[in-house]
CSV table of C-alpha atoms (C1' of nucleotides) in Angstrom, one decimal:
chain,number,residue,atom,x,y,z
A,13,MET,CA,92.4,74.5,91.6
A,14,PRO,CA,95.9,74.0,90.8
A,15,LYS,CA,95.9,76.0,94.1
A,16,LEU,CA,96.1,79.8,95.5
A,17,VAL,CA,92.3,80.1,95.4
A,18,ALA,CA,92.2,83.6,96.9
A,19,ASN,CA,94.6,84.7,94.5
A,20,ASP,CA,93.0,83.5,91.2
A,21,ILE,CA,89.9,85.1,92.8
A,22,ALA,CA,90.8,88.1,93.8
A,23,THR,CA,92.4,88.5,90.5
A,24,ALA,CA,89.3,88.2,88.9
A,25,LEU,CA,87.4,90.8,91.1
A,26,LYS,CA,89.8,93.2,90.5
A,27,LYS,CA,89.3,93.2,86.4
A,28,ARG,CA,85.5,92.5,87.1
A,29,ILE,CA,85.1,96.0,89.0
A,30,SER,CA,87.7,98.3,86.8
A,31,SER,CA,84.9,96.3,83.1
A,32,GLY,CA,83.2,98.7,85.2
A,33,GLU,CA,80.6,95.8,87.3
A,34,TRP,CA,78.5,96.8,90.5
A,35,ILE,CA,80.1,100.4,89.6
A,36,GLU,CA,75.6,101.5,89.7
A,37,ASN,CA,75.8,101.6,93.4
A,38,GLY,CA,79.5,101.0,94.2
A,39,ARG,CA,78.1,97.8,95.4
A,40,MET,CA,79.7,95.0,96.1
A,41,PRO,CA,77.9,90.5,96.4
A,42,PRO,CA,77.7,90.0,99.7
A,43,GLU,CA,80.8,87.6,100.6
A,44,ARG,CA,78.4,84.9,100.8
A,45,ASP,CA,77.7,84.8,97.4
A,46,LEU,CA,80.9,85.5,96.4
A,47,ALA,CA,81.2,81.8,98.2
A,48,SER,CA,78.8,80.2,96.2
A,49,GLU,CA,79.3,82.1,92.9
A,50,PHE,CA,83.6,80.9,92.8
A,51,GLY,CA,82.4,77.4,93.9
A,52,VAL,CA,84.5,77.8,97.3
A,53,ALA,CA,84.4,78.3,101.3
A,54,ARG,CA,84.0,82.0,102.7
A,55,ASN,CA,87.0,81.8,104.1
A,56,THR,CA,88.4,81.3,101.2
A,57,VAL,CA,86.5,85.2,99.5
A,58,ARG,CA,87.3,87.2,102.8
A,59,ARG,CA,90.6,86.8,102.4
A,60,ALA,CA,90.4,87.6,98.3
A,61,VAL,CA,88.6,90.7,99.6
A,62,SER,CA,91.3,91.7,102.0
A,63,PHE,CA,93.7,91.8,98.8
A,64,LEU,CA,91.8,94.3,97.6
A,65,GLU,CA,91.6,96.5,99.9
A,66,ASP,CA,94.6,95.8,101.1
A,67,ASP,CA,95.8,98.1,97.9
A,68,GLY,CA,93.0,99.6,98.0
A,69,THR,CA,90.4,98.7,95.3
A,70,VAL,CA,87.8,98.3,98.3
A,71,VAL,CA,86.4,99.2,102.5
A,72,ARG,CA,84.4,96.8,103.6
A,73,HIS,CA,81.9,97.8,106.3
A,74,VAL,CA,80.2,95.4,109.4
A,75,GLY,CA,76.2,94.5,109.1
A,76,ARG,CA,77.1,97.2,105.3
A,77,GLY,CA,78.8,95.2,102.9
A,78,THR,CA,82.5,96.1,100.6
A,79,PHE,CA,82.2,99.2,98.6
A,80,LEU,CA,84.4,100.0,95.4
A,81,THR,CA,86.5,102.4,95.9
A,82,ALA,CA,88.1,102.8,93.2
A,83,THR,CA,86.3,105.5,91.6
A,84,ASN,CA,88.9,107.8,93.4
A,85,PRO,CA,91.4,108.3,90.6
A,86,GLY,CA,93.8,110.2,92.6
A,87,SER,CA,94.6,107.3,95.4
A,88,MET,CA,98.2,105.3,95.4
A,89,ALA,CA,96.3,102.2,94.2
A,90,ALA,CA,95.3,103.7,90.7
A,91,THR,CA,98.9,106.1,90.5
A,92,VAL,CA,99.9,102.0,90.5
A,93,SER,CA,97.8,100.6,88.2
A,94,ARG,CA,97.9,103.2,85.7
A,95,MET,CA,101.0,102.9,85.7
A,96,GLU,CA,101.7,98.3,84.4
A,97,GLY,CA,100.8,100.5,81.2
A,98,THR,CA,103.9,101.8,80.5
A,99,SER,CA,105.5,101.7,77.2
A,100,PRO,CA,109.2,101.0,76.8
A,101,ALA,CA,109.1,104.0,74.9
A,102,ASP,CA,108.4,105.9,78.0
A,103,MET,CA,110.2,104.8,80.5
A,104,MET,CA,113.7,104.6,78.4
A,105,GLU,CA,112.7,108.4,78.5
A,106,ILE,CA,113.0,108.4,82.2
A,107,ARG,CA,115.8,106.5,82.9
A,108,GLN,CA,117.2,108.6,81.3
A,109,LEU,CA,116.4,111.0,82.7
A,110,LEU,CA,117.4,109.8,85.9
A,111,GLU,CA,120.2,107.1,86.2
A,112,PRO,CA,122.6,109.6,84.8
A,113,ALA,CA,121.4,111.4,88.2
A,114,ALA,CA,121.9,107.8,90.5
A,115,ALA,CA,125.1,107.3,89.2
A,116,SER,CA,126.2,111.2,89.4
A,117,PHE,CA,125.3,110.7,93.2
A,118,ALA,CA,126.3,107.9,93.7
A,119,ALA,CA,130.2,109.3,93.3
A,120,THR,CA,130.0,112.5,95.8
A,121,ASN,CA,127.6,110.1,97.9
A,122,ALA,CA,128.8,106.8,97.5
A,123,SER,CA,131.1,104.8,100.5
A,124,ALA,CA,133.6,102.3,99.3
A,125,THR,CA,131.9,99.1,100.4
A,126,GLU,CA,128.5,100.4,98.7
A,127,LEU,CA,131.2,100.6,96.1
A,128,ASN,CA,132.3,97.8,96.2
A,129,ALA,CA,129.5,95.5,96.0
A,130,VAL,CA,128.1,97.7,92.3
A,131,ARG,CA,131.7,96.1,91.5
A,132,GLU,CA,130.8,92.7,92.4
A,133,ALA,CA,127.8,92.6,91.3
A,134,HIS,CA,129.5,94.0,87.7
A,135,LYS,CA,132.2,91.0,87.8
A,136,ILE,CA,128.9,88.6,88.4
A,137,ALA,CA,127.7,90.1,85.2
A,138,SER,CA,130.7,89.8,83.4
A,139,GLU,CA,131.3,86.8,84.1
A,140,SER,CA,127.9,85.0,83.9
A,141,GLN,CA,127.1,82.3,81.2
A,142,ASP,CA,123.3,82.4,80.3
A,143,MET,CA,120.6,85.2,80.1
A,144,PRO,CA,118.7,84.8,83.3
A,145,THR,CA,121.8,84.8,85.3
A,146,PHE,CA,122.9,88.0,83.3
A,147,GLU,CA,119.5,89.8,82.9
A,148,HIS,CA,119.9,90.0,87.4
A,149,TRP,CA,123.2,90.8,87.6
A,150,ASP,CA,123.0,93.8,85.1
A,151,ALA,CA,119.8,95.0,87.0
A,152,GLU,CA,121.5,94.3,89.8
A,153,PHE,CA,124.5,96.7,89.2
A,154,HIS,CA,122.2,99.5,88.2
A,155,HIS,CA,120.4,99.2,91.4
A,156,ARG,CA,122.9,99.4,93.3
A,157,ILE,CA,124.1,102.3,92.2
A,158,PHE,CA,120.4,103.9,92.7
A,159,ALA,CA,121.1,102.6,97.1
A,160,CYS,CA,124.5,104.2,96.9
A,161,SER,CA,122.1,107.7,95.6
A,162,ARG,CA,121.0,108.5,98.9
A,163,ASN,CA,117.7,108.9,97.7
A,164,ASP,CA,115.6,106.8,98.6
A,165,PHE,CA,112.9,107.6,96.8
A,166,LEU,CA,114.9,108.1,94.2
A,167,LYS,CA,115.8,104.8,94.8
A,168,GLU,CA,112.0,104.0,95.2
A,169,ILE,CA,111.2,104.5,91.7
A,170,HIS,CA,113.8,102.4,90.1
A,171,ASN,CA,112.4,99.5,92.0
A,172,LEU,CA,108.9,100.4,90.0
A,173,MET,CA,110.7,100.8,87.6
A,174,ARG,CA,112.8,97.6,87.8
A,175,ILE,CA,109.5,95.8,88.8
A,176,LEU,CA,107.0,97.1,85.8
A,177,ARG,CA,110.4,95.9,83.5
A,178,ASN,CA,110.2,92.0,84.9
A,179,GLN,CA,106.3,92.2,84.0
A,180,ALA,CA,104.9,89.8,80.7
A,181,PRO,CA,105.8,92.6,77.4
A,182,TRP,CA,108.8,93.4,78.1
A,183,PHE,CA,109.9,90.2,79.4
A,184,GLU,CA,109.4,88.9,75.4
A,185,MET,CA,111.0,92.1,74.0
A,186,LYS,CA,114.6,91.4,77.0
A,187,LYS,CA,114.4,87.9,75.1
A,188,ARG,CA,114.9,89.4,71.5
A,189,SER,CA,116.6,91.7,71.9
A,190,PHE,CA,119.6,89.8,73.8
A,191,SER,CA,123.3,88.8,72.2
A,192,GLU,CA,126.0,87.5,72.5
A,193,GLU,CA,127.9,90.4,71.0
A,194,ARG,CA,125.5,92.8,73.4
A,195,ARG,CA,126.2,91.9,76.5
A,196,SER,CA,129.8,92.3,75.6
A,197,ILE,CA,129.6,95.7,75.0
A,198,TYR,CA,126.9,95.8,77.9
A,199,CYS,CA,128.9,95.0,79.9
A,200,SER,CA,132.0,96.6,78.1
A,201,GLU,CA,129.8,100.2,79.2
A,202,HIS,CA,128.6,99.4,82.4
A,203,GLN,CA,133.1,98.8,83.2
A,204,MET,CA,133.0,102.7,81.7
A,205,VAL,CA,130.8,103.5,84.7
A,206,LEU,CA,131.9,101.7,87.2
A,207,ASP,CA,135.6,103.4,86.3
A,208,ALA,CA,134.2,106.9,86.6
A,209,LEU,CA,132.5,106.7,90.0
A,210,LEU,CA,135.5,104.5,91.6
A,211,ARG,CA,136.9,108.2,90.0
A,212,ARG,CA,134.3,109.6,92.3
A,213,ASP,CA,134.0,111.9,88.4
A,214,PRO,CA,130.2,112.6,88.5
A,215,GLU,CA,129.7,114.5,85.2
A,216,SER,CA,131.6,111.2,83.4
A,217,ALA,CA,130.1,108.9,86.1
A,218,SER,CA,127.0,110.7,84.2
A,219,GLN,CA,127.7,110.5,80.2
A,220,ALA,CA,128.9,106.7,80.3
A,221,MET,CA,125.1,106.2,82.5
A,222,LEU,CA,123.6,108.3,79.1
A,223,ALA,CA,126.0,106.6,76.6
A,224,HIS,CA,124.8,103.1,78.5
A,225,LEU,CA,121.3,103.5,78.5
A,226,ARG,CA,121.2,104.7,75.0
A,227,THR,CA,123.0,101.5,73.7
A,228,VAL,CA,119.5,99.9,76.1
A,229,GLU,CA,117.2,101.8,74.2
A,230,ARG,CA,118.0,101.3,70.2
A,231,ASN,CA,119.3,96.8,71.6
A,232,LEU,CA,115.2,97.1,72.8
A,233,LEU,CA,113.5,99.5,70.5
A,234,GLY,CA,115.2,98.8,67.3
A,235,ARG,CA,116.5,102.3,66.3
B,26,MET,CA,132.4,62.9,83.2
B,27,PRO,CA,130.5,63.4,86.7
B,28,LYS,CA,126.7,64.0,86.1
B,29,LEU,CA,125.6,66.7,88.1
B,30,VAL,CA,122.2,65.8,87.0
B,31,ALA,CA,121.2,68.6,89.9
B,32,ASN,CA,122.8,71.5,87.9
B,33,ASP,CA,122.1,70.3,85.1
B,34,ILE,CA,117.9,70.4,85.8
B,35,ALA,CA,119.6,74.2,87.3
B,36,THR,CA,120.0,75.5,84.3
B,37,ALA,CA,117.0,73.5,82.3
B,38,LEU,CA,115.2,75.5,84.4
B,39,LYS,CA,115.9,78.5,84.4
B,40,LYS,CA,115.9,78.1,80.3
B,41,ARG,CA,112.5,77.7,80.9
B,42,ILE,CA,111.7,80.6,83.0
B,43,SER,CA,113.5,82.7,80.8
B,44,SER,CA,111.4,81.3,78.0
B,45,GLY,CA,109.1,83.2,80.5
B,46,GLU,CA,107.6,79.3,81.2
B,47,TRP,CA,105.6,80.1,84.0
B,48,ILE,CA,105.4,83.9,84.4
B,49,GLU,CA,101.8,84.0,83.7
B,50,ASN,CA,101.3,83.7,88.5
B,51,GLY,CA,104.5,83.4,89.3
B,52,ARG,CA,104.9,80.5,91.1
B,53,MET,CA,106.2,77.1,89.8
B,54,PRO,CA,105.1,73.5,89.9
B,55,PRO,CA,105.8,71.7,92.6
B,56,GLU,CA,108.8,70.1,93.9
B,57,ARG,CA,107.3,66.0,93.4
B,58,ASP,CA,106.0,66.8,90.2
B,59,LEU,CA,108.7,68.7,88.7
B,60,ALA,CA,110.7,65.6,89.8
B,61,SER,CA,108.6,63.1,88.4
B,62,GLU,CA,108.0,65.8,85.3
B,63,PHE,CA,112.6,65.2,85.6
B,64,GLY,CA,112.2,61.2,87.0
B,65,VAL,CA,114.3,62.0,88.8
B,66,ALA,CA,114.1,62.0,92.9
B,67,ARG,CA,112.7,65.3,95.0
B,68,ASN,CA,116.0,65.3,96.6
B,69,THR,CA,117.7,66.5,92.8
B,70,VAL,CA,115.4,68.9,92.3
B,71,ARG,CA,115.3,70.8,95.5
B,72,ARG,CA,118.9,70.8,95.0
B,73,ALA,CA,118.6,72.9,91.8
B,74,VAL,CA,116.6,75.5,92.8
B,75,SER,CA,118.9,76.1,95.7
B,76,PHE,CA,120.6,77.1,92.9
B,77,LEU,CA,118.2,79.1,91.2
B,78,GLU,CA,117.0,79.9,95.6
B,79,ASP,CA,120.5,81.4,95.5
B,80,ASP,CA,120.8,84.3,92.6
B,81,GLY,CA,118.2,85.4,93.4
B,82,THR,CA,115.5,84.3,90.7
B,83,VAL,CA,113.2,82.4,93.2
B,84,VAL,CA,112.0,82.4,96.6
B,85,ARG,CA,110.9,79.1,98.0
B,86,HIS,CA,107.5,79.3,101.0
B,87,VAL,CA,106.8,76.3,102.1
B,88,GLY,CA,103.1,75.2,102.5
B,89,ARG,CA,102.8,77.8,99.8
B,90,GLY,CA,105.3,77.2,96.7
B,91,THR,CA,108.3,78.3,94.6
B,92,PHE,CA,107.9,81.7,92.8
B,93,LEU,CA,110.3,83.5,90.4
B,94,THR,CA,111.3,87.1,92.1
B,95,ALA,CA,110.5,89.5,89.0
B,96,THR,CA,106.5,88.7,89.5
B,97,ASN,CA,106.7,88.9,93.3
B,98,PRO,CA,103.1,89.8,93.9
B,99,GLY,CA,102.5,92.8,95.9
B,100,SER,CA,106.2,94.2,95.8
B,101,MET,CA,104.7,97.2,94.6
B,102,ALA,CA,102.5,97.9,96.6
B,103,ALA,CA,105.8,97.7,99.4
B,104,THR,CA,107.0,100.2,97.6
B,105,VAL,CA,104.9,102.7,97.3
B,106,SER,CA,104.6,102.5,100.6
B,107,ARG,CA,107.9,102.7,101.6
B,108,MET,CA,107.3,106.0,99.8
B,109,GLU,CA,105.9,107.2,102.2
B,110,GLY,CA,108.5,108.5,104.1
B,111,THR,CA,110.4,110.2,101.8
B,112,SER,CA,112.2,113.1,103.1
B,113,PRO,CA,111.1,116.7,101.3
B,114,ALA,CA,115.1,117.2,100.6
B,115,ASP,CA,115.2,113.6,98.0
B,116,MET,CA,111.6,115.4,96.8
B,117,MET,CA,113.3,118.3,96.0
B,118,GLU,CA,115.5,116.8,94.7
B,119,ILE,CA,114.0,114.2,92.4
B,120,ARG,CA,111.5,117.5,91.3
B,121,GLN,CA,114.9,119.2,90.5
B,122,LEU,CA,115.0,116.2,87.8
B,123,LEU,CA,111.6,115.6,86.4
B,124,GLU,CA,109.7,118.8,86.4
B,125,PRO,CA,112.3,121.1,83.9
B,126,ALA,CA,112.5,118.0,81.5
B,127,ALA,CA,109.2,118.4,81.3
B,128,ALA,CA,108.8,121.3,80.6
B,129,SER,CA,110.9,120.9,78.3
B,130,PHE,CA,109.0,118.0,76.9
B,131,ALA,CA,104.9,120.0,76.4
B,132,ALA,CA,107.6,123.2,75.0
B,133,THR,CA,107.9,120.6,72.4
B,134,ASN,CA,104.9,117.7,72.7
B,135,ALA,CA,102.0,120.3,74.2
B,136,SER,CA,98.8,120.8,72.0
B,137,ALA,CA,96.9,124.4,72.1
B,138,THR,CA,94.4,123.2,73.9
B,139,GLU,CA,96.0,121.6,76.9
B,140,LEU,CA,98.6,125.1,76.7
B,141,ASN,CA,95.4,126.8,77.7
B,142,ALA,CA,94.7,124.5,80.6
B,143,VAL,CA,98.2,124.7,82.0
B,144,ARG,CA,97.0,129.3,81.3
B,145,GLU,CA,93.9,128.5,82.6
B,146,ALA,CA,95.4,127.0,86.3
B,147,HIS,CA,97.8,130.1,86.5
B,148,LYS,CA,95.7,132.7,86.3
B,149,ILE,CA,92.8,131.4,88.9
B,150,ALA,CA,96.1,131.0,91.4
B,151,SER,CA,96.6,133.9,90.5
B,152,GLU,CA,94.0,135.7,91.4
B,153,SER,CA,93.2,133.1,94.7
B,154,GLN,CA,93.1,135.2,97.7
B,155,ASP,CA,93.2,131.9,100.4
B,156,MET,CA,96.9,130.2,100.3
B,157,PRO,CA,94.7,126.8,100.7
B,158,THR,CA,93.3,127.6,97.2
B,159,PHE,CA,96.4,128.7,95.4
B,160,GLU,CA,98.1,125.3,96.7
B,161,HIS,CA,95.3,123.5,94.8
B,162,TRP,CA,95.3,125.4,91.6
B,163,ASP,CA,100.0,125.8,91.7
B,164,ALA,CA,99.9,121.7,91.9
B,165,GLU,CA,97.4,121.5,88.7
B,166,PHE,CA,99.4,124.2,87.3
B,167,HIS,CA,102.4,122.0,88.1
B,168,HIS,CA,100.3,118.3,87.1
B,169,ARG,CA,99.2,120.1,83.6
B,170,ILE,CA,102.8,120.9,82.7
B,171,PHE,CA,102.9,116.7,83.1
B,172,ALA,CA,99.6,116.4,80.9
B,173,CYS,CA,101.0,117.5,78.7
B,174,SER,CA,104.9,115.4,78.5
B,175,ARG,CA,102.9,113.3,77.1
B,176,ASN,CA,104.8,110.6,78.6
B,177,ASP,CA,102.4,109.6,80.7
B,178,PHE,CA,104.8,107.6,83.2
B,179,LEU,CA,106.6,110.9,83.6
B,180,LYS,CA,102.6,112.0,84.9
B,181,GLU,CA,102.0,109.7,87.0
B,182,ILE,CA,105.4,110.1,88.7
B,183,HIS,CA,104.2,113.0,89.9
B,184,ASN,CA,101.3,111.7,90.7
B,185,LEU,CA,102.9,110.1,93.1
B,186,MET,CA,104.4,112.9,94.3
B,187,ARG,CA,101.7,114.9,94.3
B,188,ILE,CA,99.8,112.4,96.8
B,189,LEU,CA,102.9,112.4,99.2
B,190,ARG,CA,102.6,115.7,98.8
B,191,ASN,CA,99.0,116.1,100.3
B,192,GLN,CA,99.7,114.2,103.0
B,193,ALA,CA,100.3,115.6,106.7
B,194,PRO,CA,104.2,115.8,106.9
B,195,TRP,CA,104.3,118.2,103.9
B,196,PHE,CA,100.9,120.3,104.6
B,197,GLU,CA,102.1,122.3,107.5
B,198,MET,CA,105.1,123.0,106.3
B,199,LYS,CA,104.1,124.3,103.4
B,200,LYS,CA,101.3,126.2,105.8
B,201,ARG,CA,104.6,127.6,107.8
B,202,SER,CA,106.4,128.4,104.4
B,203,PHE,CA,103.5,130.5,103.0
B,204,SER,CA,103.3,133.7,102.6
B,205,GLU,CA,101.9,136.5,101.0
B,206,GLU,CA,105.0,138.0,99.1
B,207,ARG,CA,106.3,134.7,98.4
B,208,ARG,CA,103.1,133.5,96.6
B,209,SER,CA,103.3,137.1,94.0
B,210,ILE,CA,107.0,135.3,93.6
B,211,TYR,CA,105.9,131.9,92.6
B,212,CYS,CA,103.4,133.6,90.6
B,213,SER,CA,105.4,135.5,88.5
B,214,GLU,CA,107.2,132.0,88.1
B,215,HIS,CA,104.4,130.4,87.0
B,216,GLN,CA,104.3,133.2,84.2
B,217,MET,CA,107.8,132.7,82.9
B,218,VAL,CA,107.8,128.6,82.7
B,219,LEU,CA,104.2,129.5,80.7
B,220,ASP,CA,105.1,132.5,78.7
B,221,ALA,CA,108.2,130.2,77.6
B,222,LEU,CA,106.3,126.7,76.4
B,223,LEU,CA,103.6,129.2,74.7
B,224,ARG,CA,106.6,130.3,72.9
B,225,ARG,CA,107.4,127.4,72.3
B,226,ASP,CA,110.8,127.2,74.0
B,227,PRO,CA,112.2,123.9,75.5
B,228,GLU,CA,115.4,125.3,77.0
B,229,SER,CA,114.3,128.3,78.3
B,230,ALA,CA,111.0,126.4,79.5
B,231,SER,CA,113.1,124.1,81.7
B,232,GLN,CA,115.6,126.1,82.7
B,233,ALA,CA,112.4,128.8,84.0
B,234,MET,CA,111.2,125.5,85.6
B,235,LEU,CA,113.9,124.6,87.7
B,236,ALA,CA,114.2,127.9,88.7
B,237,HIS,CA,111.0,128.2,89.9
B,238,LEU,CA,111.7,124.3,91.9
B,239,ARG,CA,115.3,126.8,93.3
B,240,THR,CA,113.0,129.4,94.6
B,241,VAL,CA,110.2,126.1,96.3
B,242,GLU,CA,113.1,124.5,98.0
B,243,ARG,CA,114.6,127.7,99.7
B,244,ASN,CA,111.6,128.3,100.4
B,245,LEU,CA,110.2,125.1,101.8
B,246,LEU,CA,114.3,124.3,103.7
B,247,GLY,CA,115.2,127.1,104.5
B,248,ARG,CA,118.5,126.9,102.6
C,4,DC,C1',138.9,51.3,101.2
C,5,DC,C1',136.3,56.4,101.1
C,6,DT,C1',134.0,60.4,99.0
C,7,DC,C1',130.2,62.0,96.6
C,8,DC,C1',126.1,61.9,93.8
C,9,DC,C1',121.4,60.5,93.2
C,10,DT,C1',117.2,56.8,94.9
C,11,DG,C1',113.7,56.1,97.1
C,12,DA,C1',110.8,57.4,101.0
C,13,DA,C1',109.4,58.4,105.6
C,14,DC,C1',108.0,62.3,108.4
C,15,DC,C1',108.1,67.7,109.8
C,16,DA,C1',106.5,72.1,109.5
C,17,DA,C1',104.0,75.8,107.1
C,18,DT,C1',100.3,77.5,105.0
C,19,DA,C1',95.6,76.5,101.9
C,20,DC,C1',91.1,75.6,101.5
C,21,DT,C1',86.2,73.7,103.3
C,22,DG,C1',82.4,73.7,106.2
C,23,DA,C1',79.9,75.2,109.7
C,24,DG,C1',79.2,78.2,113.8
C,25,DC,C1',79.2,83.1,116.7
C,26,DC,C1',79.4,87.2,117.2
C,27,DA,C1',78.8,92.3,116.0
C,28,DA,C1',77.3,96.1,113.6
C,29,DT,C1',73.8,97.3,110.4
C,30,DT,C1',69.6,97.0,107.0
C,31,DT,C1',64.7,95.8,107.3
C,32,DT,C1',60.1,94.4,108.9
C,33,DT,C1',57.0,93.8,111.3
D,27,DA,C1',60.2,100.4,119.4
D,28,DA,C1',60.9,95.6,119.0
D,29,DA,C1',61.9,91.6,116.5
D,30,DA,C1',63.9,90.0,112.0
D,31,DA,C1',67.5,88.7,108.3
D,32,DT,C1',72.0,90.8,106.3
D,33,DT,C1',76.3,91.7,106.1
D,34,DG,C1',81.2,91.5,107.5
D,35,DG,C1',84.7,89.6,111.4
D,36,DC,C1',86.6,85.7,114.1
D,37,DT,C1',87.4,81.0,115.3
D,38,DC,C1',87.8,76.3,115.2
D,39,DA,C1',88.6,71.6,113.7
D,40,DG,C1',89.9,69.1,109.5
D,41,DT,C1',92.1,67.9,105.0
D,42,DA,C1',95.3,68.5,100.9
D,43,DT,C1',98.9,70.7,99.7
D,44,DT,C1',104.1,72.1,99.5
D,45,DG,C1',108.9,73.5,101.6
D,46,DG,C1',112.3,71.2,104.8
D,47,DT,C1',114.7,67.8,106.6
D,48,DT,C1',116.7,63.1,107.9
D,49,DC,C1',118.3,58.1,106.7
D,50,DA,C1',119.3,54.4,104.4
D,51,DG,C1',121.2,52.6,100.6
D,52,DG,C1',123.6,52.4,95.2
D,53,DG,C1',126.6,53.2,92.2
D,54,DA,C1',130.9,55.1,89.5
D,55,DG,C1',135.3,57.4,90.3
D,56,DG,C1',139.8,58.1,93.7
DNA sequence: CCTCCCTGAACCAATACTGAGCCAATTTTT
DNA sequence: AAAAATTGGCTCAGTATTGGTTCAGGGAGG
């Protein structure tokens, strides 16, 4: 075992739970049994189960046992885990709804300092030479626009999208669709968004962002 | 020509990260392993990894290891928990972005069965006598519109909003702003949304929904 | 000469896991 | 009702892993 065994056990348990194990009475085996089954110390199992407890998958009671709560489909945890299956097409659709609005809000609400942060992210992305660096500062550019939209909920939704986009299937997709030519197109589109923000022009900021996202969608989904 | 081995190793690492290596659990090998793999001293690897740390590609923890920020686990949960502090004003702003779009999607994508489900929720809400029942079927009406928008991600975002709106501070707010007169206004506005959906008219579905949400916002925030 | 980068090694500090034991709450058996 | 067994909550000492830091040297280039 490479280490961080508790993490592995936690994901193994989640997998077994979602595959319907222990669902008949909603009760997991005692920690001591799991420990011997996985061949680890009980402390380790305890930590693994604590992770499940943290994200609400499970509830523990002294003297009774550990019980699944996943039977509640309306919970935050369940919602979030369903989100992980989001398709690129669905996400691009929502980005085209939210990001132009965020850009519009930003044009009216941002402070000069915040706009400078946006400009800086754009600058670094433009000057970057390799794909990982560009990726990072590209994402940062978009994120900083959300950050000055002055709507915390919107900002957090974007955080969710950002996390989802950094997971495995997306990663392959981005790699395939990356090219130097596209990078420079993205940069010039970013520039137009930035210019509109600096002019404090909500309408054209929104339009520039929408145009950019349409380009991204075409490149990503090959439409 | 200067050697700058650390730089070369840093770019090599970035390349391997961007090619998806170590993405499964988001963890890089220990510095000592990398050192022997690259055939250099650990100090050199450390400097290379420091570059990755500087541009945010990676986070290091003593005793745990070095992790890719892209797959940082638990940030999803953190994001959701930050969402719990969402203000009513922020949420209403986002609802006015998303729900008209959902209604528009629904008008073009919904099946007849799904539209019947929407109609049914509207009917029960209209006929309800007490506030909790109305609340529930009101929420259900909105949710079922999202359900036939054919965008799973959008649907899950609405789920999040719905969960947040069912928490304590919101509940008080809704109770205060509830009245029989307002209930009947809501119902007639719902009716207009439903009519537009049944006519398969995306544009007026979107407008009717927006009009409704503006009413809700006025009542809730007293504007 | 000095400066800079790398090597090699040692030690420190934080974290993870083991194995064992005891406590407290609950359920089951007597 | 009382005793025993079960189960999660908690602590501790010990070992191993891993990033953080420092130091003494070597070699290349100014």
